[in-house]
PDB file of C-alpha atoms in Angstrom:
ATOM      1  CA  MET G 105      -9.706  23.106   0.186  1.00 40.00           C
ATOM      2  CA  THR G 106      -7.597  22.097  -2.785  1.00 48.00           C
ATOM      3  CA  GLY G 107      -6.231  18.594  -2.920  1.00 49.00           C
ATOM      4  CA  TYR G 108      -9.449  16.976  -1.704  1.00 54.00           C
ATOM      5  CA  LEU G 109      -9.916  13.534  -3.235  1.00 54.00           C
ATOM      6  CA  PRO G 110     -13.500  12.329  -3.579  1.00 65.00           C
ATOM      7  CA  GLY G 111     -12.375   8.706  -3.202  1.00 82.00           C
ATOM      8  CA  ARG G 112      -9.988   9.323  -0.310  1.00 85.00           C
ATOM      9  CA  ARG G 113     -11.749   6.853   1.987  1.00 87.00           C
ATOM     10  CA  LEU G 114     -11.492   4.115  -0.630  1.00 91.00           C
ATOM     11  CA  ILE G 115      -7.844   4.929  -1.228  1.00 91.00           C
ATOM     12  CA  ALA G 116      -7.167   4.937   2.521  1.00 91.00           C
ATOM     13  CA  ALA G 117      -8.887   1.547   2.861  1.00 93.00           C
ATOM     14  CA  MET G 118      -6.779   0.159   0.025  1.00 94.00           C
ATOM     15  CA  LEU G 119      -3.633   1.478   1.693  1.00 93.00           C
ATOM     16  CA  LEU G 120      -4.637  -0.222   4.936  1.00 94.00           C
ATOM     17  CA  ALA G 121      -5.200  -3.466   3.022  1.00 94.00           C
ATOM     18  CA  ALA G 122      -1.744  -3.085   1.451  1.00 92.00           C
ATOM     19  CA  ALA G 123      -0.248  -2.689   4.929  1.00 93.00           C
ATOM     20  CA  VAL G 124      -2.039  -5.837   6.117  1.00 93.00           C
ATOM     21  CA  LEU G 125      -0.719  -7.795   3.123  1.00 91.00           C
ATOM     22  CA  ASP G 126       2.808  -6.540   3.790  1.00 87.00           C
ATOM     23  CA  LEU G 127       2.578  -7.575   7.427  1.00 90.00           C
ATOM     24  CA  ALA G 128       1.195 -10.971   6.405  1.00 90.00           C
ATOM     25  CA  ARG G 129       4.128 -11.481   4.044  1.00 83.00           C
ATOM     26  CA  CYS G 130       6.469 -10.509   6.875  1.00 84.00           C
ATOM     27  CA  GLY G 131       4.758 -12.981   9.202  1.00 85.00           C
ATOM     28  CA  VAL G 132       5.049 -15.810   6.690  1.00 84.00           C
ATOM     29  CA  ALA G 133       8.746 -15.057   6.234  1.00 79.00           C
ATOM     30  CA  VAL G 134       9.363 -15.146   9.967  1.00 81.00           C
ATOM     31  CA  VAL G 135       7.316 -18.327  10.583  1.00 82.00           C
ATOM     32  CA  LEU G 136       8.928 -20.246   7.736  1.00 79.00           C
ATOM     33  CA  ALA G 137      12.461 -19.046   8.444  1.00 75.00           C
ATOM     34  CA  ARG G 138      15.213 -21.594   8.335  1.00 71.00           C
ATOM     35  CA  PRO G 139      17.431 -22.110  11.392  1.00 70.00           C
ATOM     36  CA  GLY G 140      19.791 -19.397  10.114  1.00 65.00           C
ATOM     37  CA  GLY G 141      17.128 -16.774  10.839  1.00 61.00           C
ATOM     38  CA  PRO G 142      14.396 -15.038   8.872  1.00 61.00           C
ATOM     39  CA  PRO G 143      15.277 -13.471   5.554  1.00 76.00           C
ATOM     40  CA  ALA G 144      16.140 -10.055   6.943  1.00 78.00           C
ATOM     41  CA  GLY G 145      15.777  -8.245   3.627  1.00 77.00           C
ATOM     42  CA  LEU G 146      12.238  -9.464   3.027  1.00 76.00           C
ATOM     43  CA  VAL G 147      11.174  -8.660   6.583  1.00 81.00           C
ATOM     44  CA  ALA G 148      12.717  -5.178   6.451  1.00 84.00           C
ATOM     45  CA  VAL G 149      11.090  -4.330   3.120  1.00 80.00           C
ATOM     46  CA  ALA G 150       7.691  -5.641   4.247  1.00 81.00           C
ATOM     47  CA  LEU G 151       7.788  -3.700   7.518  1.00 88.00           C
ATOM     48  CA  THR G 152       8.902  -0.522   5.751  1.00 89.00           C
ATOM     49  CA  ALA G 153       6.162  -0.865   3.142  1.00 87.00           C
ATOM     50  CA  ALA G 154       3.549  -1.435   5.854  1.00 90.00           C
ATOM     51  CA  VAL G 155       4.649   1.664   7.777  1.00 92.00           C
ATOM     52  CA  LEU G 156       4.632   3.788   4.620  1.00 92.00           C
ATOM     53  CA  SER G 157       1.175   2.513   3.667  1.00 93.00           C
ATOM     54  CA  LEU G 158      -0.216   3.268   7.122  1.00 93.00           C
ATOM     55  CA  ARG G 159       1.326   6.751   7.146  1.00 94.00           C
ATOM     56  CA  THR G 160      -0.033   7.490   3.686  1.00 93.00           C
ATOM     57  CA  ALA G 161      -3.503   6.227   4.649  1.00 92.00           C
ATOM     58  CA  TYR G 162      -3.510   8.620   7.612  1.00 91.00           C
ATOM     59  CA  ALA G 163      -2.345  11.475   5.402  1.00 90.00           C
ATOM     60  CA  CYS G 164      -4.997  10.663   2.821  1.00 87.00           C
ATOM     61  CA  GLU G 165      -7.699  10.865   5.491  1.00 83.00           C
ATOM     62  CA  SER G 166      -6.164  14.147   6.685  1.00 84.00           C
ATOM     63  CA  ARG G 167      -6.411  15.569   3.170  1.00 80.00           C
ATOM     64  CA  ARG G 168      -2.688  16.039   2.667  1.00 85.00           C
ATOM     65  CA  ARG G 169      -1.771  16.944  -0.903  1.00 81.00           C
ATOM     66  CA  TRP G 170       1.193  14.588  -1.107  1.00 87.00           C
ATOM     67  CA  ALA G 171      -0.842  11.549  -0.063  1.00 88.00           C
ATOM     68  CA  ALA G 172      -2.277  10.964  -3.547  1.00 86.00           C
ATOM     69  CA  TRP G 173       1.166  10.896  -5.122  1.00 89.00           C
ATOM     70  CA  ALA G 174       2.483   8.613  -2.390  1.00 91.00           C
ATOM     71  CA  ALA G 175      -0.499   6.277  -2.843  1.00 91.00           C
ATOM     72  CA  LEU G 176       0.166   6.191  -6.584  1.00 91.00           C
ATOM     73  CA  LEU G 177       3.811   5.289  -5.971  1.00 92.00           C
ATOM     74  CA  ILE G 178       2.834   2.601  -3.444  1.00 91.00           C
ATOM     75  CA  GLY G 179       0.382   1.134  -5.929  1.00 90.00           C
ATOM     76  CA  ALA G 180       2.959   1.178  -8.727  1.00 91.00           C
ATOM     77  CA  ALA G 181       5.595  -0.437  -6.504  1.00 88.00           C
ATOM     78  CA  SER G 182       3.301  -3.207  -5.259  1.00 86.00           C
ATOM     79  CA  GLY G 183       3.704  -5.349  -8.368  1.00 83.00           C
ATOM     80  CA  PRO G 184       7.515  -5.440  -8.306  1.00 84.00           C
ATOM     81  CA  GLN G 185       7.457  -5.913  -4.546  1.00 77.00           C
ATOM     82  CA  ALA G 186       5.167  -8.935  -4.943  1.00 78.00           C
ATOM     83  CA  ALA G 187       7.353 -10.317  -7.724  1.00 79.00           C
ATOM     84  CA  ALA G 188      10.447 -10.118  -5.506  1.00 74.00           C
ATOM     85  CA  SER G 189       9.531 -13.413  -3.847  1.00 70.00           C
ATOM     86  CA  GLY G 190       8.793 -14.952  -7.227  1.00 71.00           C
ATOM     87  CA  PHE G 191       5.138 -15.904  -6.662  1.00 75.00           C
ATOM     88  CA  HIS G 192       6.292 -19.177  -5.107  1.00 76.00           C
ATOM     89  CA  SER G 193       4.539 -21.092  -2.363  1.00 81.00           C
ATOM     90  CA  PRO G 194       3.739 -20.078   0.425  1.00 81.00           C
ATOM     91  CA  TYR G 195       3.686 -16.477  -0.821  1.00 80.00           C
ATOM     92  CA  THR G 196       1.554 -17.110  -3.917  1.00 87.00           C
ATOM     93  CA  VAL G 197      -1.775 -15.834  -2.576  1.00 90.00           C
ATOM     94  CA  LEU G 198      -0.196 -12.869  -0.793  1.00 87.00           C
ATOM     95  CA  ASP G 199       1.814 -11.915  -3.873  1.00 87.00           C
ATOM     96  CA  ILE G 200      -1.158 -12.107  -6.235  1.00 90.00           C
ATOM     97  CA  ALA G 201      -3.313 -10.102  -3.812  1.00 92.00           C
ATOM     98  CA  THR G 202      -0.569  -7.489  -3.382  1.00 89.00           C
ATOM     99  CA  ALA G 203      -0.067  -7.091  -7.123  1.00 89.00           C
ATOM    100  CA  ALA G 204      -3.815  -6.865  -7.796  1.00 92.00           C
ATOM    101  CA  LEU G 205      -4.348  -4.386  -4.971  1.00 93.00           C
ATOM    102  CA  GLY G 206      -1.457  -2.286  -6.249  1.00 91.00           C
ATOM    103  CA  VAL G 207      -3.020  -2.030  -9.690  1.00 93.00           C
ATOM    104  CA  LEU G 208      -6.424  -1.149  -8.204  1.00 94.00           C
ATOM    105  CA  LEU G 209      -4.838   1.440  -5.914  1.00 93.00           C
ATOM    106  CA  ALA G 210      -3.002   3.117  -8.773  1.00 92.00           C
ATOM    107  CA  VAL G 211      -6.172   3.146 -10.889  1.00 92.00           C
ATOM    108  CA  ALA G 212      -8.214   4.590  -7.998  1.00 90.00           C
ATOM    109  CA  VAL G 213      -5.714   7.405  -7.473  1.00 89.00           C
ATOM    110  CA  LEU G 214      -5.521   8.195 -11.172  1.00 89.00           C
ATOM    111  CA  ALA G 215      -9.313   8.131 -11.475  1.00 88.00           C
ATOM    112  CA  THR G 216      -9.673  10.770  -8.761  1.00 84.00           C
ATOM    113  CA  VAL G 217      -6.903  13.117  -9.929  1.00 76.00           C
ATOM    114  CA  GLY G 218      -8.311  16.458 -10.941  1.00 70.00           C
ATOM    115  CA  GLN G 219     -11.665  15.887  -9.273  1.00 64.00           C
ATOM    116  CA  ALA G 220     -11.075  18.267  -6.413  1.00 58.00           C
ATOM    117  CA  THR G 221     -14.301  19.726  -5.099  1.00 52.00           C
ATOM    118  CA  PRO G 222     -14.658  23.016  -3.244  1.00 51.00           C
ATOM    119  CA  ARG G 223     -15.418  22.945   0.465  1.00 49.00           C
TER     120      ARG G 223
END
């Protein structure tokens, strides 16, 4: 089958980790919300990113062709997404982990491109 990625399990695991980091960022935003309510934009972006990461991880395990490109885009967007909160406390660890994971995810996808193996 064409489109098979040798490292698809690793990529799927990285996508799951990205979803967990996005949900953790969302949780921190909700817990530390001021009386006016949680920052709706940050929560919406984090939840959307988590859903997209989970969907892409499932597609990667299902050997969908588009999953590699989506994983590459998720990895490339992780750095700017982490920088959106400015690497300030209490998001510092989550932001650094998200940015690092994004770089590793993009590198993993690019390293496996063109290595399709026959069934």
